[in-house]
PDB file of N, CA, C and O in Angstrom, chain B, residues numbered from 101:
ATOM      1  N   MET B 101      32.660   2.421  -4.813  1.00  0.00           N
ATOM      2  CA  MET B 101      33.535   1.292  -5.475  1.00  0.00           C
ATOM      3  C   MET B 101      34.070   2.661  -7.234  1.00  0.00           C
ATOM      4  O   MET B 101      33.423   3.360  -8.013  1.00  0.00           O
ATOM      5  N   GLN B 102      35.216   2.407  -7.067  1.00  0.00           N
ATOM      6  CA  GLN B 102      36.481   3.559  -7.453  1.00  0.00           C
ATOM      7  C   GLN B 102      36.126   2.759  -9.416  1.00  0.00           C
ATOM      8  O   GLN B 102      36.599   1.656  -9.689  1.00  0.00           O
ATOM      9  N   PRO B 103      35.199   3.643 -10.587  1.00  0.00           N
ATOM     10  CA  PRO B 103      35.574   3.569 -11.691  1.00  0.00           C
ATOM     11  C   PRO B 103      37.812   3.138 -12.161  1.00  0.00           C
ATOM     12  O   PRO B 103      38.846   3.804 -12.111  1.00  0.00           O
ATOM     13  N   ALA B 104      37.413   1.565 -12.586  1.00  0.00           N
ATOM     14  CA  ALA B 104      38.719   1.886 -13.538  1.00  0.00           C
ATOM     15  C   ALA B 104      39.190   2.551 -14.286  1.00  0.00           C
ATOM     16  O   ALA B 104      38.561   3.160 -15.152  1.00  0.00           O
ATOM     17  N   LYS B 105      41.048   2.604 -14.035  1.00  0.00           N
ATOM     18  CA  LYS B 105      41.648   3.648 -14.501  1.00  0.00           C
ATOM     19  C   LYS B 105      41.766   2.784 -16.140  1.00  0.00           C
ATOM     20  O   LYS B 105      41.597   1.576 -16.309  1.00  0.00           O
ATOM     21  N   ILE B 106      42.075   3.740 -17.133  1.00  0.00           N
ATOM     22  CA  ILE B 106      42.536   3.042 -18.370  1.00  0.00           C
ATOM     23  C   ILE B 106      43.630   3.291 -18.385  1.00  0.00           C
ATOM     24  O   ILE B 106      43.592   4.517 -18.291  1.00  0.00           O
ATOM     25  N   PRO B 107      44.371   3.094 -18.423  1.00  0.00           N
ATOM     26  CA  PRO B 107      46.103   3.235 -18.692  1.00  0.00           C
ATOM     27  C   PRO B 107      46.096   3.400 -19.971  1.00  0.00           C
ATOM     28  O   PRO B 107      45.486   2.916 -20.925  1.00  0.00           O
ATOM     29  N   LYS B 108      47.439   4.710 -19.688  1.00  0.00           N
ATOM     30  CA  LYS B 108      47.533   5.858 -21.397  1.00  0.00           C
ATOM     31  C   LYS B 108      48.468   4.862 -21.949  1.00  0.00           C
ATOM     32  O   LYS B 108      49.317   4.083 -21.514  1.00  0.00           O
ATOM     33  N   PRO B 109      48.074   5.131 -22.844  1.00  0.00           N
ATOM     34  CA  PRO B 109      49.947   4.452 -24.313  1.00  0.00           C
ATOM     35  C   PRO B 109      51.021   5.509 -24.011  1.00  0.00           C
ATOM     36  O   PRO B 109      50.918   6.721 -23.822  1.00  0.00           O
ATOM     37  N   ASP B 110      52.543   4.329 -24.029  1.00  0.00           N
ATOM     38  CA  ASP B 110      53.170   5.324 -24.272  1.00  0.00           C
ATOM     39  C   ASP B 110      54.378   5.797 -25.539  1.00  0.00           C
ATOM     40  O   ASP B 110      55.103   5.347 -26.427  1.00  0.00           O
ATOM     41  N   PRO B 111      53.969   6.989 -24.873  1.00  0.00           N
ATOM     42  CA  PRO B 111      54.627   7.646 -25.647  1.00  0.00           C
ATOM     43  C   PRO B 111      55.676   5.999 -26.495  1.00  0.00           C
ATOM     44  O   PRO B 111      55.179   5.366 -27.426  1.00  0.00           O
ATOM     45  N   ALA B 112      56.930   5.680 -25.955  1.00  0.00           N
ATOM     46  CA  ALA B 112      57.796   5.253 -26.144  1.00  0.00           C
ATOM     47  C   ALA B 112      57.485   3.342 -26.439  1.00  0.00           C
ATOM     48  O   ALA B 112      57.962   2.318 -26.927  1.00  0.00           O
ATOM     49  N   TRP B 113      56.865   3.653 -26.046  1.00  0.00           N
ATOM     50  CA  TRP B 113      56.193   2.401 -27.070  1.00  0.00           C
ATOM     51  C   TRP B 113      55.214   2.451 -28.667  1.00  0.00           C
ATOM     52  O   TRP B 113      54.029   2.784 -28.677  1.00  0.00           O
ATOM     53  N   PRO B 114      55.872   2.113 -29.736  1.00  0.00           N
ATOM     54  CA  PRO B 114      55.659   2.450 -31.224  1.00  0.00           C
ATOM     55  C   PRO B 114      53.704   1.837 -30.932  1.00  0.00           C
ATOM     56  O   PRO B 114      52.933   2.564 -30.305  1.00  0.00           O
ATOM     57  N   ASP B 115      53.224   0.395 -31.544  1.00  0.00           N
ATOM     58  CA  ASP B 115      51.774   0.174 -31.142  1.00  0.00           C
ATOM     59  C   ASP B 115      51.219  -0.671 -29.813  1.00  0.00           C
ATOM     60  O   ASP B 115      52.329  -0.560 -29.292  1.00  0.00           O
ATOM     61  N   PRO B 116      50.692  -1.193 -29.113  1.00  0.00           N
ATOM     62  CA  PRO B 116      50.447  -2.029 -28.335  1.00  0.00           C
ATOM     63  C   PRO B 116      50.044  -3.455 -28.627  1.00  0.00           C
ATOM     64  O   PRO B 116      50.190  -4.606 -28.216  1.00  0.00           O
ATOM     65  N   VAL B 117      49.229  -2.465 -29.924  1.00  0.00           N
ATOM     66  CA  VAL B 117      48.718  -4.136 -30.761  1.00  0.00           C
ATOM     67  C   VAL B 117      50.212  -5.311 -30.869  1.00  0.00           C
ATOM     68  O   VAL B 117      50.302  -6.415 -30.333  1.00  0.00           O
ATOM     69  N   TRP B 118      51.383  -4.510 -31.855  1.00  0.00           N
ATOM     70  CA  TRP B 118      52.530  -5.290 -32.801  1.00  0.00           C
ATOM     71  C   TRP B 118      53.715  -4.257 -31.973  1.00  0.00           C
ATOM     72  O   TRP B 118      54.079  -3.173 -32.431  1.00  0.00           O
ATOM     73  N   PRO B 119      53.946  -4.533 -31.370  1.00  0.00           N
ATOM     74  CA  PRO B 119      55.723  -4.093 -30.756  1.00  0.00           C
ATOM     75  C   PRO B 119      56.852  -3.783 -31.416  1.00  0.00           C
ATOM     76  O   PRO B 119      57.758  -2.955 -31.317  1.00  0.00           O
ATOM     77  N   ASP B 120      56.472  -4.901 -32.292  1.00  0.00           N
ATOM     78  CA  ASP B 120      57.779  -3.804 -33.332  1.00  0.00           C
ATOM     79  C   ASP B 120      57.032  -3.620 -34.814  1.00  0.00           C
ATOM     80  O   ASP B 120      56.274  -4.437 -35.336  1.00  0.00           O
ATOM     81  N   PRO B 121      57.501  -2.165 -35.419  1.00  0.00           N
ATOM     82  CA  PRO B 121      56.700  -1.925 -36.719  1.00  0.00           C
ATOM     83  C   PRO B 121      56.642  -2.802 -38.341  1.00  0.00           C
ATOM     84  O   PRO B 121      55.821  -2.721 -39.255  1.00  0.00           O
ATOM     85  N   VAL B 122      58.127  -3.785 -38.163  1.00  0.00           N
ATOM     86  CA  VAL B 122      57.819  -4.660 -38.875  1.00  0.00           C
ATOM     87  C   VAL B 122      57.683  -6.087 -38.824  1.00  0.00           C
ATOM     88  O   VAL B 122      58.562  -6.645 -39.481  1.00  0.00           O
ATOM     89  N   TRP B 123      56.649  -7.079 -38.106  1.00  0.00           N
ATOM     90  CA  TRP B 123      56.388  -7.358 -37.654  1.00  0.00           C
ATOM     91  C   TRP B 123      55.064  -7.825 -37.358  1.00  0.00           C
ATOM     92  O   TRP B 123      54.848  -7.890 -36.148  1.00  0.00           O
ATOM     93  N   PRO B 124      53.963  -8.223 -38.219  1.00  0.00           N
ATOM     94  CA  PRO B 124      54.369  -8.930 -38.876  1.00  0.00           C
ATOM     95  C   PRO B 124      54.495  -8.740 -40.537  1.00  0.00           C
ATOM     96  O   PRO B 124      53.502  -8.561 -41.242  1.00  0.00           O
ATOM     97  N   ASP B 125      56.034  -8.814 -41.121  1.00  0.00           N
ATOM     98  CA  ASP B 125      56.569  -8.670 -42.895  1.00  0.00           C
ATOM     99  C   ASP B 125      55.199  -9.251 -42.987  1.00  0.00           C
ATOM    100  O   ASP B 125      54.625  -9.941 -42.146  1.00  0.00           O
ATOM    101  N   PRO B 126      54.923  -8.994 -43.743  1.00  0.00           N
ATOM    102  CA  PRO B 126      53.880 -10.074 -45.229  1.00  0.00           C
ATOM    103  C   PRO B 126      54.962 -10.938 -45.890  1.00  0.00           C
ATOM    104  O   PRO B 126      55.208 -12.074 -45.483  1.00  0.00           O
ATOM    105  N   ALA B 127      55.554 -10.412 -46.844  1.00  0.00           N
ATOM    106  CA  ALA B 127      57.048 -10.666 -47.797  1.00  0.00           C
ATOM    107  C   ALA B 127      57.554 -11.923 -46.393  1.00  0.00           C
ATOM    108  O   ALA B 127      57.829 -13.040 -46.830  1.00  0.00           O
ATOM    109  N   TRP B 128      57.629 -11.804 -45.338  1.00  0.00           N
ATOM    110  CA  TRP B 128      57.854 -13.103 -44.339  1.00  0.00           C
ATOM    111  C   TRP B 128      56.816 -14.098 -44.090  1.00  0.00           C
ATOM    112  O   TRP B 128      57.293 -15.226 -44.214  1.00  0.00           O
ATOM    113  N   GLU B 129      55.907 -14.106 -43.867  1.00  0.00           N
ATOM    114  CA  GLU B 129      55.407 -14.419 -42.866  1.00  0.00           C
ATOM    115  C   GLU B 129      54.551 -15.534 -44.711  1.00  0.00           C
ATOM    116  O   GLU B 129      53.542 -16.188 -44.446  1.00  0.00           O
ATOM    117  N   VAL B 130      55.195 -15.609 -46.696  1.00  0.00           N
ATOM    118  CA  VAL B 130      55.000 -15.760 -47.275  1.00  0.00           C
ATOM    119  C   VAL B 130      55.909 -16.859 -48.193  1.00  0.00           C
ATOM    120  O   VAL B 130      55.873 -17.691 -49.100  1.00  0.00           O
ATOM    121  N   GLU B 131      56.680 -16.225 -47.282  1.00  0.00           N
ATOM    122  CA  GLU B 131      58.379 -17.388 -47.135  1.00  0.00           C
ATOM    123  C   GLU B 131      58.354 -18.097 -45.797  1.00  0.00           C
ATOM    124  O   GLU B 131      59.090 -19.024 -45.460  1.00  0.00           O
ATOM    125  N   ALA B 132      57.671 -17.687 -45.290  1.00  0.00           N
ATOM    126  CA  ALA B 132      57.429 -18.811 -43.846  1.00  0.00           C
ATOM    127  C   ALA B 132      56.322 -19.699 -44.053  1.00  0.00           C
ATOM    128  O   ALA B 132      55.821 -20.124 -43.012  1.00  0.00           O
ATOM    129  N   VAL B 133      55.797 -20.099 -45.165  1.00  0.00           N
ATOM    130  CA  VAL B 133      54.603 -20.790 -45.477  1.00  0.00           C
ATOM    131  C   VAL B 133      55.297 -21.620 -46.273  1.00  0.00           C
ATOM    132  O   VAL B 133      55.580 -22.816 -46.344  1.00  0.00           O
ATOM    133  N   LEU B 134      55.495 -20.548 -46.889  1.00  0.00           N
ATOM    134  CA  LEU B 134      56.781 -22.060 -48.733  1.00  0.00           C
ATOM    135  C   LEU B 134      57.382 -22.662 -47.799  1.00  0.00           C
ATOM    136  O   LEU B 134      57.622 -23.867 -47.874  1.00  0.00           O
ATOM    137  N   ALA B 135      57.735 -21.895 -46.729  1.00  0.00           N
ATOM    138  CA  ALA B 135      59.468 -22.907 -46.138  1.00  0.00           C
ATOM    139  C   ALA B 135      58.765 -24.531 -45.513  1.00  0.00           C
ATOM    140  O   ALA B 135      59.048 -25.660 -45.913  1.00  0.00           O
ATOM    141  N   TRP B 136      57.806 -24.138 -44.443  1.00  0.00           N
ATOM    142  CA  TRP B 136      57.227 -24.989 -43.864  1.00  0.00           C
ATOM    143  C   TRP B 136      56.639 -26.116 -44.523  1.00  0.00           C
ATOM    144  O   TRP B 136      56.333 -27.224 -44.084  1.00  0.00           O
ATOM    145  N   HIS B 137      56.481 -25.294 -46.380  1.00  0.00           N
ATOM    146  CA  HIS B 137      55.771 -26.973 -47.194  1.00  0.00           C
ATOM    147  C   HIS B 137      56.814 -27.318 -47.605  1.00  0.00           C
ATOM    148  O   HIS B 137      56.579 -28.469 -47.973  1.00  0.00           O
ATOM    149  N   ASP B 138      58.294 -27.031 -47.898  1.00  0.00           N
ATOM    150  CA  ASP B 138      59.049 -27.104 -48.487  1.00  0.00           C
ATOM    151  C   ASP B 138      58.817 -26.549 -50.030  1.00  0.00           C
ATOM    152  O   ASP B 138      58.858 -27.386 -50.932  1.00  0.00           O
ATOM    153  N   ASP B 139      58.687 -25.803 -50.206  1.00  0.00           N
ATOM    154  CA  ASP B 139      58.412 -24.298 -51.083  1.00  0.00           C
ATOM    155  C   ASP B 139      57.328 -25.402 -51.441  1.00  0.00           C
ATOM    156  O   ASP B 139      56.521 -25.174 -50.540  1.00  0.00           O
ATOM    157  N   ASN B 140      56.917 -26.194 -51.992  1.00  0.00           N
ATOM    158  CA  ASN B 140      55.635 -26.557 -52.528  1.00  0.00           C
ATOM    159  C   ASN B 140      54.282 -25.481 -52.644  1.00  0.00           C
ATOM    160  O   ASN B 140      53.381 -25.461 -51.806  1.00  0.00           O
ATOM    161  N   ALA B 141      54.314 -24.973 -53.342  1.00  0.00           N
ATOM    162  CA  ALA B 141      52.698 -24.026 -53.337  1.00  0.00           C
ATOM    163  C   ALA B 141      52.009 -24.774 -53.009  1.00  0.00           C
ATOM    164  O   ALA B 141      51.827 -25.065 -51.826  1.00  0.00           O
ATOM    165  N   LYS B 142      51.530 -25.207 -53.824  1.00  0.00           N
ATOM    166  CA  LYS B 142      50.163 -26.112 -54.423  1.00  0.00           C
ATOM    167  C   LYS B 142      49.896 -26.251 -53.119  1.00  0.00           C
ATOM    168  O   LYS B 142      48.985 -25.583 -52.629  1.00  0.00           O
ATOM    169  N   ALA B 143      50.801 -27.330 -52.170  1.00  0.00           N
ATOM    170  CA  ALA B 143      50.397 -27.721 -50.147  1.00  0.00           C
ATOM    171  C   ALA B 143      50.570 -26.333 -49.342  1.00  0.00           C
ATOM    172  O   ALA B 143      50.512 -26.428 -48.117  1.00  0.00           O
ATOM    173  N   ALA B 144      50.706 -25.485 -49.711  1.00  0.00           N
ATOM    174  CA  ALA B 144      50.906 -24.468 -49.302  1.00  0.00           C
ATOM    175  C   ALA B 144      48.951 -24.003 -49.220  1.00  0.00           C
ATOM    176  O   ALA B 144      47.999 -23.865 -48.453  1.00  0.00           O
ATOM    177  N   ILE B 145      49.313 -23.946 -50.420  1.00  0.00           N
ATOM    178  CA  ILE B 145      48.163 -23.686 -50.346  1.00  0.00           C
ATOM    179  C   ILE B 145      47.045 -24.682 -49.805  1.00  0.00           C
ATOM    180  O   ILE B 145      46.332 -24.704 -48.801  1.00  0.00           O
ATOM    181  N   ARG B 146      47.155 -25.212 -50.532  1.00  0.00           N
ATOM    182  CA  ARG B 146      45.938 -26.449 -49.408  1.00  0.00           C
ATOM    183  C   ARG B 146      45.886 -26.581 -48.410  1.00  0.00           C
ATOM    184  O   ARG B 146      44.941 -27.246 -47.985  1.00  0.00           O
ATOM    185  N   SER B 147      46.617 -26.167 -47.706  1.00  0.00           N
ATOM    186  CA  SER B 147      46.865 -26.312 -45.922  1.00  0.00           C
ATOM    187  C   SER B 147      46.356 -24.511 -46.319  1.00  0.00           C
ATOM    188  O   SER B 147      45.260 -24.463 -46.879  1.00  0.00           O
ATOM    189  N   LEU B 148      46.984 -23.229 -46.098  1.00  0.00           N
ATOM    190  CA  LEU B 148      45.788 -22.730 -45.849  1.00  0.00           C
ATOM    191  C   LEU B 148      44.391 -22.797 -46.163  1.00  0.00           C
ATOM    192  O   LEU B 148      43.684 -22.628 -45.170  1.00  0.00           O
ATOM    193  N   LEU B 149      43.702 -23.014 -47.364  1.00  0.00           N
ATOM    194  CA  LEU B 149      42.466 -23.165 -47.849  1.00  0.00           C
ATOM    195  C   LEU B 149      41.974 -23.626 -46.165  1.00  0.00           C
ATOM    196  O   LEU B 149      41.497 -22.971 -45.238  1.00  0.00           O
ATOM    197  N   ASP B 150      42.422 -25.322 -46.349  1.00  0.00           N
ATOM    198  CA  ASP B 150      42.054 -25.969 -45.330  1.00  0.00           C
ATOM    199  C   ASP B 150      41.984 -24.758 -43.413  1.00  0.00           C
ATOM    200  O   ASP B 150      41.093 -24.078 -42.905  1.00  0.00           O
ATOM    201  N   ASP B 151      42.881 -24.965 -43.153  1.00  0.00           N
ATOM    202  CA  ASP B 151      42.929 -23.705 -42.151  1.00  0.00           C
ATOM    203  C   ASP B 151      41.767 -22.637 -42.225  1.00  0.00           C
ATOM    204  O   ASP B 151      41.257 -22.318 -41.151  1.00  0.00           O
ATOM    205  N   CYS B 152      41.279 -22.029 -43.431  1.00  0.00           N
ATOM    206  CA  CYS B 152      40.362 -21.219 -43.265  1.00  0.00           C
ATOM    207  C   CYS B 152      38.597 -21.992 -42.898  1.00  0.00           C
ATOM    208  O   CYS B 152      37.612 -21.701 -42.220  1.00  0.00           O
ATOM    209  N   LYS B 153      39.127 -23.327 -44.031  1.00  0.00           N
ATOM    210  CA  LYS B 153      37.740 -23.900 -43.449  1.00  0.00           C
ATOM    211  C   LYS B 153      37.486 -24.243 -42.200  1.00  0.00           C
ATOM    212  O   LYS B 153      36.279 -24.254 -41.957  1.00  0.00           O
ATOM    213  N   HIS B 154      38.281 -24.573 -41.174  1.00  0.00           N
ATOM    214  CA  HIS B 154      38.360 -24.468 -40.147  1.00  0.00           C
ATOM    215  C   HIS B 154      38.211 -23.405 -39.062  1.00  0.00           C
ATOM    216  O   HIS B 154      37.734 -23.662 -37.957  1.00  0.00           O
ATOM    217  N   LEU B 155      38.609 -22.295 -39.402  1.00  0.00           N
ATOM    218  CA  LEU B 155      38.137 -21.682 -38.327  1.00  0.00           C
ATOM    219  C   LEU B 155      36.902 -20.909 -38.759  1.00  0.00           C
ATOM    220  O   LEU B 155      36.340 -20.305 -37.846  1.00  0.00           O
ATOM    221  N   ARG B 156      36.026 -20.744 -40.753  1.00  0.00           N
ATOM    222  CA  ARG B 156      34.768 -20.530 -40.863  1.00  0.00           C
ATOM    223  C   ARG B 156      33.873 -21.805 -39.872  1.00  0.00           C
ATOM    224  O   ARG B 156      32.804 -21.417 -39.401  1.00  0.00           O
ATOM    225  N   GLN B 157      34.013 -22.294 -39.769  1.00  0.00           N
ATOM    226  CA  GLN B 157      34.196 -23.860 -38.581  1.00  0.00           C
ATOM    227  C   GLN B 157      33.560 -23.091 -37.235  1.00  0.00           C
ATOM    228  O   GLN B 157      32.594 -22.373 -36.977  1.00  0.00           O
ATOM    229  N   GLN B 158      34.241 -23.447 -36.818  1.00  0.00           N
ATOM    230  CA  GLN B 158      34.221 -23.008 -35.406  1.00  0.00           C
ATOM    231  C   GLN B 158      34.585 -21.510 -35.237  1.00  0.00           C
ATOM    232  O   GLN B 158      35.224 -21.140 -34.252  1.00  0.00           O
ATOM    233  N   LEU B 159      34.062 -20.406 -36.472  1.00  0.00           N
ATOM    234  CA  LEU B 159      33.451 -18.899 -36.050  1.00  0.00           C
ATOM    235  C   LEU B 159      31.413 -19.160 -36.694  1.00  0.00           C
ATOM    236  O   LEU B 159      30.600 -18.236 -36.661  1.00  0.00           O
ATOM    237  N   ALA B 160      31.086 -20.558 -37.180  1.00  0.00           N
ATOM    238  CA  ALA B 160      30.240 -20.764 -37.028  1.00  0.00           C
ATOM    239  C   ALA B 160      29.448 -21.142 -36.249  1.00  0.00           C
ATOM    240  O   ALA B 160      28.302 -20.695 -36.271  1.00  0.00           O
ATOM    241  N   LEU B 161      29.914 -22.230 -35.195  1.00  0.00           N
ATOM    242  CA  LEU B 161      30.066 -22.791 -33.811  1.00  0.00           C
ATOM    243  C   LEU B 161      29.732 -22.246 -32.611  1.00  0.00           C
ATOM    244  O   LEU B 161      29.106 -22.548 -31.594  1.00  0.00           O
ATOM    245  N   ALA B 162      30.872 -20.596 -33.440  1.00  0.00           N
ATOM    246  CA  ALA B 162      30.695 -20.087 -32.054  1.00  0.00           C
ATOM    247  C   ALA B 162      29.429 -19.046 -31.567  1.00  0.00           C
ATOM    248  O   ALA B 162      28.926 -18.795 -30.472  1.00  0.00           O
ATOM    249  N   GLU B 163      29.095 -18.404 -33.467  1.00  0.00           N
ATOM    250  CA  GLU B 163      27.937 -17.344 -33.495  1.00  0.00           C
ATOM    251  C   GLU B 163      26.416 -18.622 -32.948  1.00  0.00           C
ATOM    252  O   GLU B 163      25.231 -18.294 -32.888  1.00  0.00           O
ATOM    253  N   ARG B 164      26.801 -19.565 -32.737  1.00  0.00           N
ATOM    254  CA  ARG B 164      25.488 -20.322 -32.626  1.00  0.00           C
ATOM    255  C   ARG B 164      25.071 -20.674 -30.398  1.00  0.00           C
ATOM    256  O   ARG B 164      24.133 -20.842 -29.617  1.00  0.00           O
ATOM    257  N   ALA B 165      26.618 -20.579 -30.446  1.00  0.00           N
ATOM    258  CA  ALA B 165      27.070 -21.076 -29.055  1.00  0.00           C
ATOM    259  C   ALA B 165      26.517 -19.844 -27.755  1.00  0.00           C
ATOM    260  O   ALA B 165      25.936 -19.877 -26.670  1.00  0.00           O
ATOM    261  N   MET B 166      27.119 -18.823 -28.673  1.00  0.00           N
ATOM    262  CA  MET B 166      26.543 -16.951 -27.849  1.00  0.00           C
ATOM    263  C   MET B 166      25.371 -16.610 -28.307  1.00  0.00           C
ATOM    264  O   MET B 166      24.983 -16.432 -29.461  1.00  0.00           O
ATOM    265  N   SER B 167      24.562 -16.494 -26.765  1.00  0.00           N
ATOM    266  CA  SER B 167      23.676 -14.942 -27.530  1.00  0.00           C
ATOM    267  C   SER B 167      24.169 -13.477 -28.112  1.00  0.00           C
ATOM    268  O   SER B 167      25.311 -13.026 -28.037  1.00  0.00           O
ATOM    269  N   ARG B 168      23.043 -12.865 -28.697  1.00  0.00           N
ATOM    270  CA  ARG B 168      22.934 -11.730 -29.210  1.00  0.00           C
ATOM    271  C   ARG B 168      23.493 -11.324 -27.707  1.00  0.00           C
ATOM    272  O   ARG B 168      24.691 -11.590 -27.812  1.00  0.00           O
ATOM    273  N   GLY B 169      23.332 -10.941 -26.675  1.00  0.00           N
ATOM    274  CA  GLY B 169      23.745  -9.837 -25.715  1.00  0.00           C
ATOM    275  C   GLY B 169      24.815 -10.203 -25.361  1.00  0.00           C
ATOM    276  O   GLY B 169      25.541  -9.213 -25.270  1.00  0.00           O
ATOM    277  N   MET B 170      25.716 -11.762 -24.911  1.00  0.00           N
ATOM    278  CA  MET B 170      26.766 -11.099 -25.458  1.00  0.00           C
ATOM    279  C   MET B 170      27.612 -11.172 -26.282  1.00  0.00           C
ATOM    280  O   MET B 170      28.634 -11.777 -25.957  1.00  0.00           O
ATOM    281  N   THR B 171      27.558 -10.818 -27.126  1.00  0.00           N
ATOM    282  CA  THR B 171      28.080 -10.275 -27.986  1.00  0.00           C
ATOM    283  C   THR B 171      27.824  -8.553 -28.434  1.00  0.00           C
ATOM    284  O   THR B 171      28.432  -7.876 -29.263  1.00  0.00           O
ATOM    285  N   ARG B 172      26.595  -8.159 -27.459  1.00  0.00           N
ATOM    286  CA  ARG B 172      26.070  -6.630 -28.049  1.00  0.00           C
ATOM    287  C   ARG B 172      25.758  -6.114 -29.312  1.00  0.00           C
ATOM    288  O   ARG B 172      26.084  -5.056 -29.850  1.00  0.00           O
ATOM    289  N   GLY B 173      24.493  -7.829 -30.001  1.00  0.00           N
ATOM    290  CA  GLY B 173      24.436  -7.638 -31.830  1.00  0.00           C
ATOM    291  C   GLY B 173      25.830  -7.163 -32.961  1.00  0.00           C
ATOM    292  O   GLY B 173      25.793  -6.248 -33.783  1.00  0.00           O
ATOM    293  N   TRP B 174      27.011  -8.111 -32.677  1.00  0.00           N
ATOM    294  CA  TRP B 174      27.540  -7.514 -33.414  1.00  0.00           C
ATOM    295  C   TRP B 174      27.775  -9.783 -33.994  1.00  0.00           C
ATOM    296  O   TRP B 174      27.992 -10.753 -33.268  1.00  0.00           O
ATOM    297  N   THR B 175      27.550  -9.674 -35.740  1.00  0.00           N
ATOM    298  CA  THR B 175      27.248 -10.997 -36.262  1.00  0.00           C
ATOM    299  C   THR B 175      29.150 -10.620 -36.238  1.00  0.00           C
ATOM    300  O   THR B 175      30.091  -9.913 -35.876  1.00  0.00           O
ATOM    301  N   PRO B 176      28.700 -11.632 -36.865  1.00  0.00           N
ATOM    302  CA  PRO B 176      30.594 -12.100 -38.141  1.00  0.00           C
ATOM    303  C   PRO B 176      29.885 -12.248 -39.630  1.00  0.00           C
ATOM    304  O   PRO B 176      28.840 -12.603 -40.175  1.00  0.00           O
ATOM    305  N   ARG B 177      31.043 -11.782 -39.862  1.00  0.00           N
ATOM    306  CA  ARG B 177      30.968 -11.978 -41.809  1.00  0.00           C
ATOM    307  C   ARG B 177      31.867 -13.101 -41.631  1.00  0.00           C
ATOM    308  O   ARG B 177      32.721 -13.347 -40.780  1.00  0.00           O
ATOM    309  N   TYR B 178      31.457 -13.710 -42.642  1.00  0.00           N
ATOM    310  CA  TYR B 178      32.427 -14.583 -42.663  1.00  0.00           C
ATOM    311  C   TYR B 178      32.749 -14.538 -44.780  1.00  0.00           C
ATOM    312  O   TYR B 178      32.529 -15.641 -45.282  1.00  0.00           O
ATOM    313  N   LYS B 179      33.069 -13.744 -45.520  1.00  0.00           N
ATOM    314  CA  LYS B 179      33.098 -12.822 -46.721  1.00  0.00           C
ATOM    315  C   LYS B 179      34.524 -11.276 -46.176  1.00  0.00           C
ATOM    316  O   LYS B 179      34.161 -10.572 -45.234  1.00  0.00           O
ATOM    317  N   ARG B 180      35.157 -11.129 -46.463  1.00  0.00           N
ATOM    318  CA  ARG B 180      36.627 -10.717 -46.411  1.00  0.00           C
ATOM    319  C   ARG B 180      35.773  -9.066 -46.750  1.00  0.00           C
ATOM    320  O   ARG B 180      34.549  -9.080 -46.877  1.00  0.00           O
ATOM    321  N   ASP B 181      36.376  -8.028 -46.843  1.00  0.00           N
ATOM    322  CA  ASP B 181      35.904  -6.933 -46.912  1.00  0.00           C
ATOM    323  C   ASP B 181      37.166  -6.721 -48.214  1.00  0.00           C
ATOM    324  O   ASP B 181      38.361  -6.796 -47.926  1.00  0.00           O
ATOM    325  N   ALA B 182      36.664  -6.438 -49.709  1.00  0.00           N
ATOM    326  CA  ALA B 182      37.956  -6.490 -50.848  1.00  0.00           C
ATOM    327  C   ALA B 182      38.598  -5.535 -49.960  1.00  0.00           C
ATOM    328  O   ALA B 182      38.305  -4.770 -49.042  1.00  0.00           O
ATOM    329  N   LEU B 183      40.338  -6.194 -51.131  1.00  0.00           N
ATOM    330  CA  LEU B 183      40.830  -5.092 -50.460  1.00  0.00           C
ATOM    331  C   LEU B 183      41.225  -3.901 -51.125  1.00  0.00           C
ATOM    332  O   LEU B 183      41.658  -2.947 -50.478  1.00  0.00           O
TER     333      LEU B 183
END
C-alpha cells in the first residue's frame, strides 16, 4: 500500500477555504441578518443569541459523546478568544 498523495494548492485558486476573497464580507453579513429580521435589531440579536445557545448545547453533547482518543486530546472552549 502506498501513502496517500497530498494535493498541492493551485496558485491560480486564491484560498482553498474561501475561494472568493470578498466572501464572507462582515458588513454584508450584518446587513443580511438585519434584512432577514426586517431591520429589527432586537429580533436579530435575540436570534443570534439563540443560535449561540443552541450551538453551545450541541458542543456540550458532542463533548460528552466523543472519546478523548477520537479527538486526540482536543477539548472544546466555550468562550471565544478576545478580539
